[in-house]
Tab-separated table of C-alpha atoms and ligand atoms in Angstrom:
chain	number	residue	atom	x	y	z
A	1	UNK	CA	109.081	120.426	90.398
A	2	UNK	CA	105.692	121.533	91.756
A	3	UNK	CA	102.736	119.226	91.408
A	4	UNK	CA	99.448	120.898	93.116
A	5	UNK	CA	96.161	118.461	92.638
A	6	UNK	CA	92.461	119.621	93.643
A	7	UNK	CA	89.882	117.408	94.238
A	8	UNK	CA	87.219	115.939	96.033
A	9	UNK	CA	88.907	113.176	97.291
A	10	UNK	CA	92.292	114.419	99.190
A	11	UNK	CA	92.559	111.861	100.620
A	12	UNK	CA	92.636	109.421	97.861
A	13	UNK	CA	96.546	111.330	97.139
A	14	UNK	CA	97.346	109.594	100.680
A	15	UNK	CA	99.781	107.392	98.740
A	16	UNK	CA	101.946	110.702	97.697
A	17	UNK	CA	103.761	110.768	100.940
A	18	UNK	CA	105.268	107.212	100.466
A	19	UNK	CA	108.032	105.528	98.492
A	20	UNK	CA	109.713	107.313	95.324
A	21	UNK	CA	107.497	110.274	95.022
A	22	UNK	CA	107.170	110.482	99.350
A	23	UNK	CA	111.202	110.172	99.149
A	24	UNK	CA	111.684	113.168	96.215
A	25	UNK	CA	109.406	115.104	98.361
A	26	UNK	CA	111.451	114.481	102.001
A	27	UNK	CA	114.641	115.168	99.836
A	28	UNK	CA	112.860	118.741	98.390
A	29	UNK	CA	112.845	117.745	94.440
A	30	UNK	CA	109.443	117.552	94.426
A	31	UNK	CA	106.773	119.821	96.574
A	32	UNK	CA	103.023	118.463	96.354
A	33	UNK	CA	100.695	120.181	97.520
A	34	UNK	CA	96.713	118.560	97.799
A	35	UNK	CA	93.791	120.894	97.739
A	36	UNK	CA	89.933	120.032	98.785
A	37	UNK	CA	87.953	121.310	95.973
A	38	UNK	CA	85.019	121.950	98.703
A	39	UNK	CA	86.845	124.582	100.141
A	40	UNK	CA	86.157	126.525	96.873
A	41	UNK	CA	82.402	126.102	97.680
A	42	UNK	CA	79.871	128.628	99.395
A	43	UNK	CA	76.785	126.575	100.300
A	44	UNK	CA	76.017	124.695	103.333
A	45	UNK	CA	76.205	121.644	101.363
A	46	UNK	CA	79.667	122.287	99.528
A	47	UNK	CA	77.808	121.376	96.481
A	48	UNK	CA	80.608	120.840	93.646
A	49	UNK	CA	77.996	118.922	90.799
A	50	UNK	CA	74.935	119.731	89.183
A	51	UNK	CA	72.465	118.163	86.309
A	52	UNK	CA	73.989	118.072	82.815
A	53	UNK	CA	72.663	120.767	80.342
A	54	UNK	CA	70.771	118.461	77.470
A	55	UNK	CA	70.028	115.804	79.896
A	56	UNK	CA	70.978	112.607	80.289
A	57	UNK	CA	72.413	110.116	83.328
A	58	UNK	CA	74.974	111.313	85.931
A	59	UNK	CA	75.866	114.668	87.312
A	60	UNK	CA	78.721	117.255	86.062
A	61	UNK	CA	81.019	119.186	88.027
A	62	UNK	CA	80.219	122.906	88.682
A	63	UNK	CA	82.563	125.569	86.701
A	64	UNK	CA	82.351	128.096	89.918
A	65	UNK	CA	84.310	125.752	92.663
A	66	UNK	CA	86.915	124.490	90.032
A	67	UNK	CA	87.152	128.451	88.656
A	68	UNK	CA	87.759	129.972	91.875
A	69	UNK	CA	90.611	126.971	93.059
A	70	UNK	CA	92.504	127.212	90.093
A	71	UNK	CA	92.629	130.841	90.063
A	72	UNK	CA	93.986	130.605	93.796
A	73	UNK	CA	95.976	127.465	93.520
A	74	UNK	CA	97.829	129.316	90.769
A	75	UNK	CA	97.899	132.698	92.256
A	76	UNK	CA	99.737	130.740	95.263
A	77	UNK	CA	101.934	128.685	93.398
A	78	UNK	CA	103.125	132.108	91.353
A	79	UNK	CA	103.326	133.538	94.519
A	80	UNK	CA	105.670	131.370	96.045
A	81	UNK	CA	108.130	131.673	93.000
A	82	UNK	CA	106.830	128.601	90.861
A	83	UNK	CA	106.300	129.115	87.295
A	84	UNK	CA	105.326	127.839	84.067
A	85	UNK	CA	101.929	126.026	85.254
A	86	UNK	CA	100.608	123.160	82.658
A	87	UNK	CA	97.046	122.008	83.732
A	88	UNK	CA	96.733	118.202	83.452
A	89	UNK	CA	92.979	117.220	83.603
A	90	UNK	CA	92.786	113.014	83.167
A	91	UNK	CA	89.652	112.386	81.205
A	92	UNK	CA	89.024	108.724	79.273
A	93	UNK	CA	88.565	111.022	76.155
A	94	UNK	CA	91.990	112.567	76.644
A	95	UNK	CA	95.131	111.868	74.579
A	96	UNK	CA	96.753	108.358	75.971
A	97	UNK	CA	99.392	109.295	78.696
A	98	UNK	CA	102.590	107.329	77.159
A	99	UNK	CA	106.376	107.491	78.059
A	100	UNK	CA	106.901	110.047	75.850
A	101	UNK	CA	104.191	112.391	77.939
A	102	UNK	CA	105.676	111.323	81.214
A	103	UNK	CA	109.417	112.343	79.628
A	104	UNK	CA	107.749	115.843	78.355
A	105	UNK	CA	105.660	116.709	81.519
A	106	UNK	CA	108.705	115.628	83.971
A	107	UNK	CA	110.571	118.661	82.039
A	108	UNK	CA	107.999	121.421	82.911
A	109	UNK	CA	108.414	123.157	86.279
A	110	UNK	CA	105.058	122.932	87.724
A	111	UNK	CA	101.789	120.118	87.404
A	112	UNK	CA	98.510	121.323	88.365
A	113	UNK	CA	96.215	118.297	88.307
A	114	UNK	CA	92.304	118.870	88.049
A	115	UNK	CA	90.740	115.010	88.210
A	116	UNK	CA	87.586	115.043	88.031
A	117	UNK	CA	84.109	112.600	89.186
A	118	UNK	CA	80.901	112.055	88.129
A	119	UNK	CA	81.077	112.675	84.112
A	120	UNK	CA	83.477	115.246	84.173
A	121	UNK	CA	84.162	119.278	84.455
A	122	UNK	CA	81.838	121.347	82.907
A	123	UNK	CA	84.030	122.091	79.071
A	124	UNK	CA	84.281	125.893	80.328
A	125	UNK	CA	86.615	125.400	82.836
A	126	UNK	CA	89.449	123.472	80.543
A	127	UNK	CA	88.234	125.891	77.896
A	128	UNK	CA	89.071	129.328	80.083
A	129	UNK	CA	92.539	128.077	81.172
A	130	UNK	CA	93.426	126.971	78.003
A	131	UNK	CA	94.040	130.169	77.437
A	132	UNK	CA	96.155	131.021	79.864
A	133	UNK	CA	98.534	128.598	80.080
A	134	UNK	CA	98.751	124.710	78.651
A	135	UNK	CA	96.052	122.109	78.858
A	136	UNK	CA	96.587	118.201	78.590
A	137	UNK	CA	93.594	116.312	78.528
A	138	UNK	CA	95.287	112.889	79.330
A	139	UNK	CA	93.999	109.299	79.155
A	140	UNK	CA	96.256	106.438	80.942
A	141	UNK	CA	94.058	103.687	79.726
A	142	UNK	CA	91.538	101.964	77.641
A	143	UNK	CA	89.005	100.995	80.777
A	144	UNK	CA	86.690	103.358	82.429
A	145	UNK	CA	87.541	104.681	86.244
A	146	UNK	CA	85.114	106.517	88.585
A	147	UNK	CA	87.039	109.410	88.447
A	148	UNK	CA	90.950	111.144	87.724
A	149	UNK	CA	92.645	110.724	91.362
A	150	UNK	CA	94.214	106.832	90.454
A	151	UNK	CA	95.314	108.477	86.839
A	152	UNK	CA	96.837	111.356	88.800
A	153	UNK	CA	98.599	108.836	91.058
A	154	UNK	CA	99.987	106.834	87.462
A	155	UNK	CA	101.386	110.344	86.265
A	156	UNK	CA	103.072	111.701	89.239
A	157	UNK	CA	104.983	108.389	89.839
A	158	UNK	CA	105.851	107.898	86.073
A	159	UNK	CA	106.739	112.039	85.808
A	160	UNK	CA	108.903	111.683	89.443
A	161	UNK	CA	111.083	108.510	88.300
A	162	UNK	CA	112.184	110.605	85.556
A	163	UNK	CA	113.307	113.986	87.579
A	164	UNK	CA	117.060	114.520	88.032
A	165	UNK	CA	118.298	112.614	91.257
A	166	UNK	CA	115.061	110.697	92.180
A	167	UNK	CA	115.781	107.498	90.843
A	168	UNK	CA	119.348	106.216	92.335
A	169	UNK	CA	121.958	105.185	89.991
A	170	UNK	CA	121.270	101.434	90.669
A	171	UNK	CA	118.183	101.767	88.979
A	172	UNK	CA	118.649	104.174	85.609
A	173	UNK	CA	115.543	104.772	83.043
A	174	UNK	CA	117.730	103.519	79.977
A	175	UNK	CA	116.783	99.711	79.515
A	176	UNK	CA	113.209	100.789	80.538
A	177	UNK	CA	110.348	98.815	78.400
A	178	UNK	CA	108.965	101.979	76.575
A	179	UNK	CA	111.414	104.331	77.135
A	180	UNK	CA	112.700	105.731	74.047
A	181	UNK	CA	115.827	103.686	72.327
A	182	UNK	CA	115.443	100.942	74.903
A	183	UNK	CA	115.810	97.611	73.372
A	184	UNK	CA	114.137	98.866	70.147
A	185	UNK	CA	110.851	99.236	72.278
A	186	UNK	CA	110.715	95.500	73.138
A	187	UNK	CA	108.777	94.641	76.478
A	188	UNK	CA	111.368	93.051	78.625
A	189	UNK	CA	111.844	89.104	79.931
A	190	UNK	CA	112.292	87.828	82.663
A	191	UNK	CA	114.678	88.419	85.787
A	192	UNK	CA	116.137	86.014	88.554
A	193	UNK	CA	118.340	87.005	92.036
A	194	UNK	CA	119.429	84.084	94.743
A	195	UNK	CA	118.635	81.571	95.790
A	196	UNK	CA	120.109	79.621	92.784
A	197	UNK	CA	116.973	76.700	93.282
A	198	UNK	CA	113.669	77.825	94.919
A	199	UNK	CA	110.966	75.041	95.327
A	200	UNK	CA	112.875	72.972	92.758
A	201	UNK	CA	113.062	75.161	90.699
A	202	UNK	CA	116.718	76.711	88.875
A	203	UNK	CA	117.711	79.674	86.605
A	204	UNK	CA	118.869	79.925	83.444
A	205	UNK	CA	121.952	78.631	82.519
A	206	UNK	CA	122.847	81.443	80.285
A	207	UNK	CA	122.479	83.510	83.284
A	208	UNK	CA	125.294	81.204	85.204
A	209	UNK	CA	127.456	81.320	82.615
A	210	UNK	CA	129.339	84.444	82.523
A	211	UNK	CA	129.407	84.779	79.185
A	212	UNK	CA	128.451	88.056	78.567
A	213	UNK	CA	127.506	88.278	74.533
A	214	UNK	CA	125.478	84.844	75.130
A	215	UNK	CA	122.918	86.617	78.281
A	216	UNK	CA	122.749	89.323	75.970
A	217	UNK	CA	121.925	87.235	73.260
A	218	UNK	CA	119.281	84.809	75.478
A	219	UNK	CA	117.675	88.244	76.945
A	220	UNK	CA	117.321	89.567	73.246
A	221	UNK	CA	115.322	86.621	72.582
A	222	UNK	CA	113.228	86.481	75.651
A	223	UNK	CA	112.356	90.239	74.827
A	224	UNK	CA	111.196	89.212	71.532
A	225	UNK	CA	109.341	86.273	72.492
A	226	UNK	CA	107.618	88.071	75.218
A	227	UNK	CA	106.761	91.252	73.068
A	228	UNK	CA	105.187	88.609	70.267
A	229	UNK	CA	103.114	87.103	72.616
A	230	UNK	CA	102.082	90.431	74.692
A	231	UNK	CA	102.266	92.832	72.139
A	232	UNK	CA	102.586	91.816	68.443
A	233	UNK	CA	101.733	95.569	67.318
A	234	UNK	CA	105.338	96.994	68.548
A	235	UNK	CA	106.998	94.301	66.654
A	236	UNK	CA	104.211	95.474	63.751
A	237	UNK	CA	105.185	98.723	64.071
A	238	UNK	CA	109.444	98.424	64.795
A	239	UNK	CA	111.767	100.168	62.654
A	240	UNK	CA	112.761	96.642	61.039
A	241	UNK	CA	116.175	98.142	60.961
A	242	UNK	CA	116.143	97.795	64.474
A	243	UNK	CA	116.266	94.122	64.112
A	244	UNK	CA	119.638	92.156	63.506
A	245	UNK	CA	120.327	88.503	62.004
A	246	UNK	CA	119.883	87.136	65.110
A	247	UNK	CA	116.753	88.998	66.028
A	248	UNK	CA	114.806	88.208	62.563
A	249	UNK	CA	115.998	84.459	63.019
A	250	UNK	CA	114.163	84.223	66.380
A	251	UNK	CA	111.229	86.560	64.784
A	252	UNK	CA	111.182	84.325	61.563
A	253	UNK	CA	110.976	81.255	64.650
A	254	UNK	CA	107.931	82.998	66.342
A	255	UNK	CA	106.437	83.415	62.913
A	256	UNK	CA	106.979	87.117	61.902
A	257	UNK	CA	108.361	87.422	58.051
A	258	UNK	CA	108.996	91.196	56.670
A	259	UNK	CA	106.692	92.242	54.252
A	260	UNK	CA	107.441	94.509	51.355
A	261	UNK	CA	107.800	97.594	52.920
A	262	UNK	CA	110.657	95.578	55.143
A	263	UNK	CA	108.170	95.998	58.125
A	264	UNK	CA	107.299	92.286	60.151
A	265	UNK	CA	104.314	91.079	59.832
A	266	UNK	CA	102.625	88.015	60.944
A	267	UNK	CA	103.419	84.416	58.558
A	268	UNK	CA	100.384	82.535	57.499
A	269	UNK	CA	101.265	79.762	60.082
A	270	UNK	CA	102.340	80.674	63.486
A	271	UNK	CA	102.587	78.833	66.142
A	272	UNK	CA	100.295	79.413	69.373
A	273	UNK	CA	103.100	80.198	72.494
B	301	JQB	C1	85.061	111.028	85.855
B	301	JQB	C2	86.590	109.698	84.970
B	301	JQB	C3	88.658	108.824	84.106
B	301	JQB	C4	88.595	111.026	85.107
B	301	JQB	C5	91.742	108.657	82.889
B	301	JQB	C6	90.761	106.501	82.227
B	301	JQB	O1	84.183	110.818	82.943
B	301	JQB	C7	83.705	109.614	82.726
B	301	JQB	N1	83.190	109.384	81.496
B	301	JQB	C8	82.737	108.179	81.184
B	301	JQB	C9	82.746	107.168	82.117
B	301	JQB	C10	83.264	107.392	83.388
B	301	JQB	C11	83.719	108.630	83.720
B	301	JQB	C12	84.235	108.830	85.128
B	301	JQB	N2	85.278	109.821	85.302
B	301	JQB	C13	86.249	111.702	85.899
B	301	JQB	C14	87.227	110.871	85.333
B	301	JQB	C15	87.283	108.660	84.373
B	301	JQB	C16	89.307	110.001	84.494
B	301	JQB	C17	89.365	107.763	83.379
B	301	JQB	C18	90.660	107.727	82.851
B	301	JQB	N3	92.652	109.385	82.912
B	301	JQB	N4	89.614	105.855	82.369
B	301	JQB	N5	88.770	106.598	83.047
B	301	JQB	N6	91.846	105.996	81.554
């Protein structure tokens, strides 16, 4: 995969040369390449904003600067035998960036990243390219940023886990919370590793007990207790078929009852965890 970025901030990308995404790029699965949006600019002050049409607070970024980088950052990329460009521009008005995103843009062949600053790119620029090749105006998050480099940093690492050979085989994506079929989309509980007592205090005894259908069993439940407390609206929204005796035994304990349509919903009384 190719992932080019252009922005203001180059050096805010600093963090793409280290761990899992550094490591795909040192073993040549991944090629980033990080472009200073001021080199696309002609006056002495590199000016890449300007006051928004309509008025109203904050500046918006110039369509000439972003036009003429994407047009080279794509002639370049098409040049040295990458194709099949997607433009990913992360906005707080785009579509929320999920696992299912990160599992569809790890399968395309080349990222260009446009984030953005101030209060955004002029809407010709996304508009133009849109019709050249795909546009996803992504979101990774209900709170409000300064600007797109941290998003673009969330979607590279989530989109580079998932490329063939990045991960190692000690850690595969199928247990992942969120990741499609994993534990019926349960968040997951928690994990222990040695010593056995650490400032008094012990694991599990399930975990010690190496019986294997009675961790599974304790790890189901600590999924479902943890999802209840974190995030009631996956449970909401679970195929209830996903669910087994067990599972609607601990649910029922938590204080989730299926409704009519067989779908749990919250009891009348539950208890506070
Ligand atoms: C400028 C950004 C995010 C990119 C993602 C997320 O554009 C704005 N509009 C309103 C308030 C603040 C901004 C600042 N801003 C470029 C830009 C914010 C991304 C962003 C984002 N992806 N929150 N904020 N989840």
């Amino acid at each position: 995969m190719r992932i080019d970025v252009v922005t203001i901030f180059p050096e805010y990308l600093n963090p793409l040369d280290v761990s899992l995404v550094g490591k795909a790029r040192a073993r040549g699965q991944l090629g980033v390449h990080v472009h200073d949006l001021r080199n696309w600019t002609h006056d002495r002050h590199h000016t890449v904003d300007d006051t928004p049409y309509g008025g109203g607070p904050g500046m918006v970024m110039k369509t000439e600067p972003w036009g003429e980088a994407l047009d080279e950052v794509v002639a370049d990329g098409f040049e040295s035998g990458a194709h099949g460009p997607v433009l990913v521009v992360p906005t707080p008005s785009g579509r929320p960036f999920t696992q299912e995103l990160a599992v569809e843009l790890s399968a395309r062949p080349w990222l260009i990243f446009a984030p953005a600053r101030y209060e955004g790119i002029d809407r010709r620029v996304t508009d133009e390219y849109a019709t050249r090749t795909p546009v996803y105006e992504v979101s990774i998050g209900d709170y409000v940023l300064a600007g797109g480099e941290a998003a673009v940093l969330v979607i590279t690492e989530a989109v580079a886990r998932l490329l063939p050979g990045v991960l190692g085989n000690a850690e595969s994506h199928r247990d992942d919370s969120f990741a499609p079929g994993a534990m019926a989309d349960l968040l997951e509980g928690p994990v222990y590793t040695k010593p056995p007592e650490w400032r008094g205090r012990g694991i599990p005894e399930v975990l010690l007990s190496g019986h294997h259908g009675k961790i599974a069993r304790w790890r189901r439940d600590e999924a479902l207790h943890r999802t209840s407390l974190h995030r009631p609206d996956l449970i909401e929204r679970a195929d209830p078929a996903a669910f087994d005796k067990k599972d609607r035994e601990t649910l029922s304990i938590l204080g989730w009852a299926p409704g009519a349509d067989g779908r749990f919903g919250r009891t009348a009384y539950t208890v506070e965890q």
